[in-house]
């Protein structure tokens, strides 16, 4: 089987997977792996969860795809489920987190057009942020390494320092139409926003009539211990973008907005051919039923505490871990002496899948329905990897 026909856009590990069940994956040679990557926070119920399988089978026997010129039942029910569990009013469905962020940026620009004097079009974004790889999302991604080869990018955007209140105030004025921020920066190293910073940002958005956008693509959908991460910070944004775990492995994104923001759009302003199709909405509904009604989200704090306790023992025992970061089951461990990639590779050899973040962090992103026994098994493999690295 030749892999040369696949475009070279990922630095893939030398493994081909063909089967998964729960927290386990199996490669073409039959080797078993514990998956603490979960598709980078996508497979929130693990692999081949029966609720997802059931939803796929039942919905594919009824209706798979439909033009957005018409309503479909699952689309409406999913929108209701999301708004009922948030402080927001309207939902736009698309296919990915990047697309959800593109929609949010367009809402902010349209809002500025409607409420400004012609110059209200500036979008502020944070250094070290990550919002996607399309031109619009890349323009508000605060990491030059992703931007440099694709210049010029979208104008009317300004980079400011994450968690720096003084710089935030200095760059806020009547020309700002929106601010996009991850409440927990995932790709750059699992960095939490300060609550005081977010409260000041909320106040400035209200003062200057700008929209506050939370990118919860990685940290949302239960991973922090609440369905939406913003609830952990005590600040309500105007727009939330979600994807990844919303579909439990199926491609779906959503831009969730309050009436103030959503009212900027009129028919023709935005669209998505496959967004909100009945099949993916049925799957997303099944996922939310498990997370919310099945009380999986309620179990996250206990699982977080258990995982952190195991990591604390390894931190003390081997001296490789500098810091245990994050919230809920979005956990990062910063590693000494630039050895974080070595640890990821060593874990892979042992049969534990983890992924890097930023300049020194290893991310642990287990399924949200992970058990203590799964955590024990994963930590045993992590310890084997650490032991070999220090011996």
mmCIF file of C-alpha atoms in Angstrom:
data_model
loop_
_atom_site.group_PDB
_atom_site.id
_atom_site.type_symbol
_atom_site.label_atom_id
_atom_site.label_comp_id
_atom_site.label_asym_id
_atom_site.label_seq_id
_atom_site.Cartn_x
_atom_site.Cartn_y
_atom_site.Cartn_z
ATOM 1 C CA UNK A 1 0.000 0.000 0.000
ATOM 2 C CA UNK A 2 1.666 3.212 -1.205
ATOM 3 C CA UNK A 3 1.380 6.394 0.856
ATOM 4 C CA UNK A 4 3.035 8.616 -1.748
ATOM 5 C CA UNK A 5 -0.295 9.898 -3.077
ATOM 6 C CA UNK A 6 -1.101 11.710 0.192
ATOM 7 C CA UNK A 7 -0.034 15.360 0.275
ATOM 8 C CA UNK A 8 2.862 16.030 2.633
ATOM 9 C CA UNK A 9 1.199 18.238 5.258
ATOM 10 C CA UNK A 10 1.713 16.209 8.450
ATOM 11 C CA UNK A 11 4.769 14.754 10.177
ATOM 12 C CA UNK A 12 3.110 11.405 10.750
ATOM 13 C CA UNK A 13 4.335 8.602 12.989
ATOM 14 C CA UNK A 14 5.294 5.404 11.210
ATOM 15 C CA UNK A 15 2.098 3.542 12.044
ATOM 16 C CA UNK A 16 -1.179 2.755 10.314
ATOM 17 C CA UNK A 17 -4.242 2.201 12.475
ATOM 18 C CA UNK A 18 -7.211 0.169 11.349
ATOM 19 C CA UNK A 19 -9.319 -0.480 14.435
ATOM 20 C CA UNK A 20 -10.284 1.230 17.670
ATOM 21 C CA UNK A 21 -12.491 0.497 20.662
ATOM 22 C CA UNK A 22 -12.877 2.744 23.650
ATOM 23 C CA UNK A 23 -9.509 4.147 24.686
ATOM 24 C CA UNK A 24 -7.586 1.538 22.665
ATOM 25 C CA UNK A 25 -6.273 1.620 19.078
ATOM 26 C CA UNK A 26 -4.834 -1.266 17.053
ATOM 27 C CA UNK A 27 -2.405 -0.956 14.164
ATOM 28 C CA UNK A 28 -2.143 -3.132 11.066
ATOM 29 C CA UNK A 29 0.270 -5.433 12.914
ATOM 30 C CA UNK A 30 -2.172 -5.929 15.765
ATOM 31 C CA UNK A 31 -0.207 -3.859 18.294
ATOM 32 C CA UNK A 32 -2.366 -2.206 20.957
ATOM 33 C CA UNK A 33 -2.044 1.465 21.934
ATOM 34 C CA UNK A 34 -3.713 3.564 24.622
ATOM 35 C CA UNK A 35 -4.990 6.701 22.940
ATOM 36 C CA UNK A 36 -4.428 9.807 25.089
ATOM 37 C CA UNK A 37 -4.546 12.042 22.004
ATOM 38 C CA UNK A 38 -8.185 11.348 21.129
ATOM 39 C CA UNK A 39 -7.816 12.929 17.706
ATOM 40 C CA UNK A 40 -6.487 16.029 19.550
ATOM 41 C CA UNK A 41 -9.546 16.345 21.814
ATOM 42 C CA UNK A 42 -11.988 14.991 19.208
ATOM 43 C CA UNK A 43 -12.894 11.451 20.292
ATOM 44 C CA UNK A 44 -14.545 12.487 23.549
ATOM 45 C CA UNK A 45 -16.303 9.106 23.889
ATOM 46 C CA UNK A 46 -13.339 7.093 22.674
ATOM 47 C CA UNK A 47 -13.460 4.964 19.545
ATOM 48 C CA UNK A 48 -16.601 3.306 18.161
ATOM 49 C CA UNK A 49 -18.834 4.246 21.068
ATOM 50 C CA UNK A 50 -22.175 2.404 20.739
ATOM 51 C CA UNK A 51 -24.203 5.628 21.001
ATOM 52 C CA UNK A 52 -22.378 7.064 17.994
ATOM 53 C CA UNK A 53 -22.606 3.825 16.013
ATOM 54 C CA UNK A 54 -26.344 3.612 16.731
ATOM 55 C CA UNK A 55 -26.919 7.232 15.647
ATOM 56 C CA UNK A 56 -24.994 6.682 12.390
ATOM 57 C CA UNK A 57 -26.933 3.565 11.490
ATOM 58 C CA UNK A 58 -30.357 4.951 12.341
ATOM 59 C CA UNK A 59 -29.876 8.337 10.691
ATOM 60 C CA UNK A 60 -28.190 6.948 7.563
ATOM 61 C CA UNK A 61 -31.319 4.878 7.005
ATOM 62 C CA UNK A 62 -33.450 8.030 7.054
ATOM 63 C CA UNK A 63 -31.672 11.114 5.712
ATOM 64 C CA UNK A 64 -27.976 11.911 5.316
ATOM 65 C CA UNK A 65 -27.615 15.225 3.499
ATOM 66 C CA UNK A 66 -29.971 18.074 2.732
ATOM 67 C CA UNK A 67 -29.530 21.557 1.344
ATOM 68 C CA UNK A 68 -29.776 24.376 3.864
ATOM 69 C CA UNK A 69 -32.594 25.779 1.749
ATOM 70 C CA UNK A 70 -34.708 23.447 3.879
ATOM 71 C CA UNK A 71 -35.070 22.644 7.575
ATOM 72 C CA UNK A 72 -34.203 19.241 9.001
ATOM 73 C CA UNK A 73 -35.195 17.843 12.379
ATOM 74 C CA UNK A 74 -31.739 16.981 13.734
ATOM 75 C CA UNK A 75 -30.320 20.382 12.806
ATOM 76 C CA UNK A 76 -33.042 22.121 14.827
ATOM 77 C CA UNK A 77 -32.757 19.781 17.808
ATOM 78 C CA UNK A 78 -28.977 20.182 17.975
ATOM 79 C CA UNK A 79 -29.215 23.975 17.870
ATOM 80 C CA UNK A 80 -31.777 23.857 20.682
ATOM 81 C CA UNK A 81 -29.568 21.561 22.758
ATOM 82 C CA UNK A 82 -26.606 23.922 22.441
ATOM 83 C CA UNK A 83 -28.534 27.104 23.215
ATOM 84 C CA UNK A 84 -30.417 25.505 26.119
ATOM 85 C CA UNK A 85 -27.091 24.627 27.727
ATOM 86 C CA UNK A 86 -25.417 27.990 27.096
ATOM 87 C CA UNK A 87 -26.179 31.675 27.571
ATOM 88 C CA UNK A 88 -26.651 32.147 23.841
ATOM 89 C CA UNK A 89 -29.420 32.249 21.274
ATOM 90 C CA UNK A 90 -28.363 31.219 17.760
ATOM 91 C CA UNK A 91 -26.128 28.608 16.117
ATOM 92 C CA UNK A 92 -24.445 28.337 12.720
ATOM 93 C CA UNK A 93 -23.224 24.854 11.776
ATOM 94 C CA UNK A 94 -20.188 24.109 9.632
ATOM 95 C CA UNK A 95 -17.596 21.340 9.361
ATOM 96 C CA UNK A 96 -14.596 22.279 11.511
ATOM 97 C CA UNK A 97 -13.194 24.584 14.137
ATOM 98 C CA UNK A 98 -11.407 26.688 11.573
ATOM 99 C CA UNK A 99 -14.671 27.247 9.721
ATOM 100 C CA UNK A 100 -16.415 28.116 12.988
ATOM 101 C CA UNK A 101 -13.745 30.748 13.636
ATOM 102 C CA UNK A 102 -14.082 32.116 10.098
ATOM 103 C CA UNK A 103 -17.786 32.576 10.747
ATOM 104 C CA UNK A 104 -17.088 34.358 14.039
ATOM 105 C CA UNK A 105 -14.634 36.731 12.355
ATOM 106 C CA UNK A 106 -17.202 37.559 9.677
ATOM 107 C CA UNK A 107 -19.859 38.250 12.309
ATOM 108 C CA UNK A 108 -17.473 40.625 14.075
ATOM 109 C CA UNK A 109 -16.651 42.466 10.850
ATOM 110 C CA UNK A 110 -20.333 42.714 9.860
ATOM 111 C CA UNK A 111 -21.193 43.904 13.364
ATOM 112 C CA UNK A 112 -18.543 46.593 13.068
ATOM 113 C CA UNK A 113 -19.970 47.677 9.708
ATOM 114 C CA UNK A 114 -23.427 48.037 11.221
ATOM 115 C CA UNK A 115 -22.379 49.769 14.432
ATOM 116 C CA UNK A 116 -19.359 51.818 13.424
ATOM 117 C CA UNK A 117 -18.463 54.838 11.344
ATOM 118 C CA UNK A 118 -16.640 52.915 8.620
ATOM 119 C CA UNK A 119 -13.463 52.285 10.626
ATOM 120 C CA UNK A 120 -14.831 49.788 13.135
ATOM 121 C CA UNK A 121 -13.132 46.754 11.590
ATOM 122 C CA UNK A 122 -10.136 45.911 13.803
ATOM 123 C CA UNK A 123 -9.949 42.428 15.350
ATOM 124 C CA UNK A 124 -7.583 41.887 18.275
ATOM 125 C CA UNK A 125 -5.969 38.501 18.822
ATOM 126 C CA UNK A 126 -3.455 37.008 21.254
ATOM 127 C CA UNK A 127 0.186 36.060 20.889
ATOM 128 C CA UNK A 128 0.816 32.292 20.923
ATOM 129 C CA UNK A 129 -2.796 31.660 19.933
ATOM 130 C CA UNK A 130 -3.982 29.132 17.366
ATOM 131 C CA UNK A 131 -7.278 29.457 15.499
ATOM 132 C CA UNK A 132 -6.797 27.448 12.312
ATOM 133 C CA UNK A 133 -5.008 27.325 8.976
ATOM 134 C CA UNK A 134 -7.280 29.084 6.494
ATOM 135 C CA UNK A 135 -6.208 32.604 5.553
ATOM 136 C CA UNK A 136 -8.691 34.288 7.896
ATOM 137 C CA UNK A 137 -8.019 32.030 10.889
ATOM 138 C CA UNK A 138 -4.285 32.116 10.227
ATOM 139 C CA UNK A 139 -4.395 35.918 10.243
ATOM 140 C CA UNK A 140 -5.475 35.846 13.895
ATOM 141 C CA UNK A 141 -3.118 33.048 14.923
ATOM 142 C CA UNK A 142 -0.376 34.551 17.061
ATOM 143 C CA UNK A 143 2.474 32.301 15.922
ATOM 144 C CA UNK A 144 4.644 33.660 13.098
ATOM 145 C CA UNK A 145 5.951 30.181 12.234
ATOM 146 C CA UNK A 146 2.525 29.343 10.817
ATOM 147 C CA UNK A 147 2.061 32.691 9.077
ATOM 148 C CA UNK A 148 5.392 33.585 7.492
ATOM 149 C CA UNK A 149 5.155 31.586 4.254
ATOM 150 C CA UNK A 150 1.615 32.748 3.474
ATOM 151 C CA UNK A 151 1.952 36.506 3.612
ATOM 152 C CA UNK A 152 0.211 38.796 3.012
ATOM 153 C CA UNK A 153 -2.620 37.700 5.243
ATOM 154 C CA UNK A 154 -5.884 39.440 6.136
ATOM 155 C CA UNK A 155 -5.490 43.033 7.252
ATOM 156 C CA UNK A 156 -7.294 44.873 10.021
ATOM 157 C CA UNK A 157 -6.012 42.573 12.765
ATOM 158 C CA UNK A 158 -3.689 43.313 15.665
ATOM 159 C CA UNK A 159 -1.676 40.981 17.883
ATOM 160 C CA UNK A 160 -1.559 41.684 21.623
ATOM 161 C CA UNK A 161 0.063 39.904 24.564
ATOM 162 C CA UNK A 162 -1.993 37.179 26.226
ATOM 163 C CA UNK A 163 -2.966 38.030 29.822
ATOM 164 C CA UNK A 164 -1.438 41.540 29.666
ATOM 165 C CA UNK A 165 -4.202 43.894 30.862
ATOM 166 C CA UNK A 166 -2.195 47.059 30.237
ATOM 167 C CA UNK A 167 -1.527 46.170 26.605
ATOM 168 C CA UNK A 168 -5.158 45.190 26.179
ATOM 169 C CA UNK A 169 -6.292 48.618 27.364
ATOM 170 C CA UNK A 170 -3.700 50.408 25.218
ATOM 171 C CA UNK A 171 -4.947 48.729 22.039
ATOM 172 C CA UNK A 172 -8.694 48.956 22.633
ATOM 173 C CA UNK A 173 -10.670 51.760 21.048
ATOM 174 C CA UNK A 174 -13.821 52.512 19.043
ATOM 175 C CA UNK A 175 -12.347 50.886 15.924
ATOM 176 C CA UNK A 176 -12.237 47.428 17.506
ATOM 177 C CA UNK A 177 -15.127 45.263 16.316
ATOM 178 C CA UNK A 178 -14.082 42.025 17.993
ATOM 179 C CA UNK A 179 -11.519 40.156 20.068
ATOM 180 C CA UNK A 180 -10.795 36.442 19.622
ATOM 181 C CA UNK A 181 -9.214 34.445 22.431
ATOM 182 C CA UNK A 182 -8.809 30.871 23.624
ATOM 183 C CA UNK A 183 -9.707 30.677 27.334
ATOM 184 C CA UNK A 184 -7.127 27.879 27.418
ATOM 185 C CA UNK A 185 -4.470 28.030 24.719
ATOM 186 C CA UNK A 186 -4.052 24.433 23.613
ATOM 187 C CA UNK A 187 -1.584 24.203 20.745
ATOM 188 C CA UNK A 188 0.884 26.639 22.278
ATOM 189 C CA UNK A 189 1.268 24.792 25.570
ATOM 190 C CA UNK A 190 -1.943 24.561 27.662
ATOM 191 C CA UNK A 191 -1.951 28.144 28.952
ATOM 192 C CA UNK A 192 -4.966 29.361 30.931
ATOM 193 C CA UNK A 193 -6.305 32.877 30.546
ATOM 194 C CA UNK A 194 -6.376 34.838 33.801
ATOM 195 C CA UNK A 195 -9.893 35.424 35.100
ATOM 196 C CA UNK A 196 -9.117 39.103 35.768
ATOM 197 C CA UNK A 197 -7.886 39.478 32.207
ATOM 198 C CA UNK A 198 -11.077 38.001 30.776
ATOM 199 C CA UNK A 199 -13.228 40.198 33.012
ATOM 200 C CA UNK A 200 -11.370 43.286 31.817
ATOM 201 C CA UNK A 201 -11.766 42.123 28.225
ATOM 202 C CA UNK A 202 -15.505 41.694 28.766
ATOM 203 C CA UNK A 203 -15.737 45.188 30.244
ATOM 204 C CA UNK A 204 -13.841 46.773 27.344
ATOM 205 C CA UNK A 205 -15.961 44.951 24.752
ATOM 206 C CA UNK A 206 -19.071 46.351 26.441
ATOM 207 C CA UNK A 207 -17.569 49.832 26.699
ATOM 208 C CA UNK A 208 -16.560 49.995 23.027
ATOM 209 C CA UNK A 209 -19.415 47.890 21.620
ATOM 210 C CA UNK A 210 -17.175 45.095 20.350
ATOM 211 C CA UNK A 211 -17.771 41.341 20.268
ATOM 212 C CA UNK A 212 -15.946 38.943 22.582
ATOM 213 C CA UNK A 213 -15.182 35.635 20.837
ATOM 214 C CA UNK A 214 -14.128 32.522 22.737
ATOM 215 C CA UNK A 215 -12.429 29.837 20.654
ATOM 216 C CA UNK A 216 -13.367 26.680 22.557
ATOM 217 C CA UNK A 217 -12.588 24.301 19.722
ATOM 218 C CA UNK A 218 -10.098 22.318 21.826
ATOM 219 C CA UNK A 219 -11.111 23.194 25.395
ATOM 220 C CA UNK A 220 -14.891 23.073 24.982
ATOM 221 C CA UNK A 221 -17.556 20.362 24.922
ATOM 222 C CA UNK A 222 -16.991 19.098 28.440
ATOM 223 C CA UNK A 223 -13.216 18.769 28.539
ATOM 224 C CA UNK A 224 -12.789 21.325 31.334
ATOM 225 C CA UNK A 225 -15.586 19.840 33.441
ATOM 226 C CA UNK A 226 -18.378 22.042 32.097
ATOM 227 C CA UNK A 227 -19.971 21.789 28.676
ATOM 228 C CA UNK A 228 -18.493 25.162 27.713
ATOM 229 C CA UNK A 229 -15.153 26.358 29.064
ATOM 230 C CA UNK A 230 -16.382 29.923 29.573
ATOM 231 C CA UNK A 231 -18.488 28.728 32.504
ATOM 232 C CA UNK A 232 -15.253 27.919 34.367
ATOM 233 C CA UNK A 233 -14.055 31.507 34.049
ATOM 234 C CA UNK A 234 -17.205 33.390 35.063
ATOM 235 C CA UNK A 235 -17.268 35.485 31.873
ATOM 236 C CA UNK A 236 -19.867 35.190 29.103
ATOM 237 C CA UNK A 237 -18.566 35.843 25.565
ATOM 238 C CA UNK A 238 -20.780 37.041 22.731
ATOM 239 C CA UNK A 239 -19.658 34.197 20.476
ATOM 240 C CA UNK A 240 -18.323 30.701 21.179
ATOM 241 C CA UNK A 241 -16.744 28.511 18.514
ATOM 242 C CA UNK A 242 -16.753 24.747 19.013
ATOM 243 C CA UNK A 243 -15.952 21.673 16.929
ATOM 244 C CA UNK A 244 -13.731 18.635 17.632
ATOM 245 C CA UNK A 245 -15.571 16.832 20.466
ATOM 246 C CA UNK A 246 -18.988 18.110 19.351
ATOM 247 C CA UNK A 247 -19.136 15.314 16.774
ATOM 248 C CA UNK A 248 -17.170 12.724 18.740
ATOM 249 C CA UNK A 249 -15.160 11.983 15.598
ATOM 250 C CA UNK A 250 -17.520 13.265 12.905
ATOM 251 C CA UNK A 251 -16.687 16.563 11.154
ATOM 252 C CA UNK A 252 -18.844 19.306 12.646
ATOM 253 C CA UNK A 253 -18.267 22.826 13.880
ATOM 254 C CA UNK A 254 -20.571 25.414 15.380
ATOM 255 C CA UNK A 255 -20.548 29.149 15.938
ATOM 256 C CA UNK A 256 -22.819 29.906 18.893
ATOM 257 C CA UNK A 257 -23.804 33.537 19.384
ATOM 258 C CA UNK A 258 -26.035 35.765 21.455
ATOM 259 C CA UNK A 259 -28.780 37.718 19.719
ATOM 260 C CA UNK A 260 -26.660 40.865 19.719
ATOM 261 C CA UNK A 261 -23.983 39.215 17.586
ATOM 262 C CA UNK A 262 -26.139 36.849 15.527
ATOM 263 C CA UNK A 263 -28.469 39.602 14.364
ATOM 264 C CA UNK A 264 -25.639 41.017 12.217
ATOM 265 C CA UNK A 265 -26.103 38.211 9.710
ATOM 266 C CA UNK A 266 -28.862 38.111 7.096
ATOM 267 C CA UNK A 267 -29.522 35.469 4.404
ATOM 268 C CA UNK A 268 -26.607 35.392 1.967
ATOM 269 C CA UNK A 269 -23.972 36.608 4.437
ATOM 270 C CA UNK A 270 -22.615 33.155 5.169
ATOM 271 C CA UNK A 271 -23.193 29.501 4.347
ATOM 272 C CA UNK A 272 -21.919 25.927 4.384
ATOM 273 C CA UNK A 273 -22.978 23.198 1.956
ATOM 274 C CA UNK A 274 -22.546 20.340 4.415
ATOM 275 C CA UNK A 275 -23.004 22.334 7.627
ATOM 276 C CA UNK A 276 -25.829 21.040 9.785
ATOM 277 C CA UNK A 277 -26.518 17.944 7.709
ATOM 278 C CA UNK A 278 -28.855 15.438 9.386
ATOM 279 C CA UNK A 279 -26.252 12.690 9.800
ATOM 280 C CA UNK A 280 -23.639 14.691 11.656
ATOM 281 C CA UNK A 281 -26.275 16.480 13.732
ATOM 282 C CA UNK A 282 -27.732 13.136 14.801
ATOM 283 C CA UNK A 283 -24.269 12.024 15.894
ATOM 284 C CA UNK A 284 -23.632 15.294 17.752
ATOM 285 C CA UNK A 285 -26.958 14.926 19.555
ATOM 286 C CA UNK A 286 -25.984 11.425 20.630
ATOM 287 C CA UNK A 287 -22.639 12.743 21.875
ATOM 288 C CA UNK A 288 -24.281 15.545 23.879
ATOM 289 C CA UNK A 289 -26.789 13.125 25.360
ATOM 290 C CA UNK A 290 -23.919 11.000 26.662
ATOM 291 C CA UNK A 291 -21.920 13.977 27.940
ATOM 292 C CA UNK A 292 -24.810 15.828 29.580
ATOM 293 C CA UNK A 293 -27.607 13.384 30.324
ATOM 294 C CA UNK A 294 -25.190 10.485 30.823
ATOM 295 C CA UNK A 295 -23.342 12.604 33.440
ATOM 296 C CA UNK A 296 -19.917 12.094 31.841
ATOM 297 C CA UNK A 297 -19.120 15.782 32.262
ATOM 298 C CA UNK A 298 -19.967 15.544 35.965
ATOM 299 C CA UNK A 299 -17.239 12.901 36.361
ATOM 300 C CA UNK A 300 -14.442 15.077 34.940
ATOM 301 C CA UNK A 301 -13.291 16.770 38.201
ATOM 302 C CA UNK A 302 -12.761 13.405 39.910
ATOM 303 C CA UNK A 303 -10.876 12.034 36.909
ATOM 304 C CA UNK A 304 -8.748 15.179 36.701
ATOM 305 C CA UNK A 305 -7.788 14.874 40.359
ATOM 306 C CA UNK A 306 -6.906 11.206 39.899
ATOM 307 C CA UNK A 307 -4.777 11.856 36.805
ATOM 308 C CA UNK A 308 -2.998 14.780 38.468
ATOM 309 C CA UNK A 309 -2.221 12.657 41.517
ATOM 310 C CA UNK A 310 -0.593 10.023 39.307
ATOM 311 C CA UNK A 311 1.396 12.670 37.439
ATOM 312 C CA UNK A 312 2.520 14.282 40.694
ATOM 313 C CA UNK A 313 4.072 10.964 41.746
ATOM 314 C CA UNK A 314 5.958 10.714 38.441
ATOM 315 C CA UNK A 315 7.048 14.343 38.741
ATOM 316 C CA UNK A 316 8.584 13.665 42.144
ATOM 317 C CA UNK A 317 10.071 10.306 41.173
ATOM 318 C CA UNK A 318 11.822 11.076 37.882
ATOM 319 C CA UNK A 319 12.413 14.836 37.802
ATOM 320 C CA UNK A 320 11.424 15.175 34.148
ATOM 321 C CA UNK A 321 8.230 17.146 34.752
ATOM 322 C CA UNK A 322 8.510 20.858 35.508
ATOM 323 C CA UNK A 323 4.820 21.663 35.819
ATOM 324 C CA UNK A 324 1.409 20.047 35.489
ATOM 325 C CA UNK A 325 -0.854 22.461 33.597
ATOM 326 C CA UNK A 326 -4.379 22.788 32.299
ATOM 327 C CA UNK A 327 -7.891 22.054 33.476
ATOM 328 C CA UNK A 328 -10.187 19.041 33.483
ATOM 329 C CA UNK A 329 -8.924 16.447 31.022
ATOM 330 C CA UNK A 330 -6.982 19.035 29.014
ATOM 331 C CA UNK A 331 -3.686 18.416 30.787
ATOM 332 C CA UNK A 332 -0.173 19.428 29.835
ATOM 333 C CA UNK A 333 3.112 18.429 31.441
ATOM 334 C CA UNK A 334 6.067 20.700 30.758
ATOM 335 C CA UNK A 335 9.249 18.648 30.388
ATOM 336 C CA UNK A 336 12.818 19.536 31.402
ATOM 337 C CA UNK A 337 15.792 20.054 29.108
ATOM 338 C CA UNK A 338 13.910 20.125 25.810
ATOM 339 C CA UNK A 339 13.102 16.416 26.062
ATOM 340 C CA UNK A 340 9.358 16.705 25.449
ATOM 341 C CA UNK A 341 9.546 15.301 21.912
ATOM 342 C CA UNK A 342 11.774 12.489 23.125
ATOM 343 C CA UNK A 343 9.146 11.602 25.719
ATOM 344 C CA UNK A 344 6.373 11.546 23.098
ATOM 345 C CA UNK A 345 8.448 9.202 20.937
ATOM 346 C CA UNK A 346 9.334 6.962 23.867
ATOM 347 C CA UNK A 347 5.656 6.760 24.872
ATOM 348 C CA UNK A 348 4.792 5.795 21.303
ATOM 349 C CA UNK A 349 7.285 2.931 21.481
ATOM 350 C CA UNK A 350 5.621 1.709 24.662
ATOM 351 C CA UNK A 351 2.126 1.917 23.190
ATOM 352 C CA UNK A 352 0.905 5.214 24.675
ATOM 353 C CA UNK A 353 -0.202 7.978 22.307
ATOM 354 C CA UNK A 354 0.393 11.544 23.502
ATOM 355 C CA UNK A 355 1.112 14.739 21.576
ATOM 356 C CA UNK A 356 3.296 17.836 21.961
ATOM 357 C CA UNK A 357 2.227 21.443 22.510
ATOM 358 C CA UNK A 358 4.274 24.617 22.467
ATOM 359 C CA UNK A 359 7.999 24.521 23.199
ATOM 360 C CA UNK A 360 8.145 22.023 26.069
ATOM 361 C CA UNK A 361 4.729 20.505 26.779
ATOM 362 C CA UNK A 362 3.296 17.026 26.312
ATOM 363 C CA UNK A 363 -0.503 17.002 26.084
ATOM 364 C CA UNK A 364 -2.674 14.347 27.695
ATOM 365 C CA UNK A 365 -6.136 14.318 26.102
ATOM 366 C CA UNK A 366 -7.901 11.091 27.058
ATOM 367 C CA UNK A 367 -11.527 10.426 26.105
ATOM 368 C CA UNK A 368 -13.882 12.035 28.617
ATOM 369 C CA UNK A 369 -15.310 8.632 29.524
ATOM 370 C CA UNK A 370 -11.839 7.326 30.422
ATOM 371 C CA UNK A 371 -11.808 5.077 33.499
ATOM 372 C CA UNK A 372 -9.407 5.039 36.430
ATOM 373 C CA UNK A 373 -8.201 1.691 35.163
ATOM 374 C CA UNK A 374 -7.422 3.268 31.780
ATOM 375 C CA UNK A 375 -5.529 6.054 33.545
ATOM 376 C CA UNK A 376 -3.569 3.509 35.604
ATOM 377 C CA UNK A 377 -2.598 1.636 32.451
ATOM 378 C CA UNK A 378 -1.557 4.824 30.643
ATOM 379 C CA UNK A 379 0.469 6.095 33.606
ATOM 380 C CA UNK A 380 2.273 2.747 33.850
ATOM 381 C CA UNK A 381 3.393 3.160 30.231
ATOM 382 C CA UNK A 382 4.344 6.793 30.832
ATOM 383 C CA UNK A 383 6.458 5.684 33.787
ATOM 384 C CA UNK A 384 8.210 3.047 31.659
ATOM 385 C CA UNK A 385 9.043 5.753 29.117
ATOM 386 C CA UNK A 386 10.353 8.136 31.797
ATOM 387 C CA UNK A 387 12.379 5.413 33.490
ATOM 388 C CA UNK A 388 14.211 4.654 30.242
ATOM 389 C CA UNK A 389 14.861 8.337 29.617
ATOM 390 C CA UNK A 390 16.581 8.895 32.965
ATOM 391 C CA UNK A 391 18.467 5.573 33.150
#
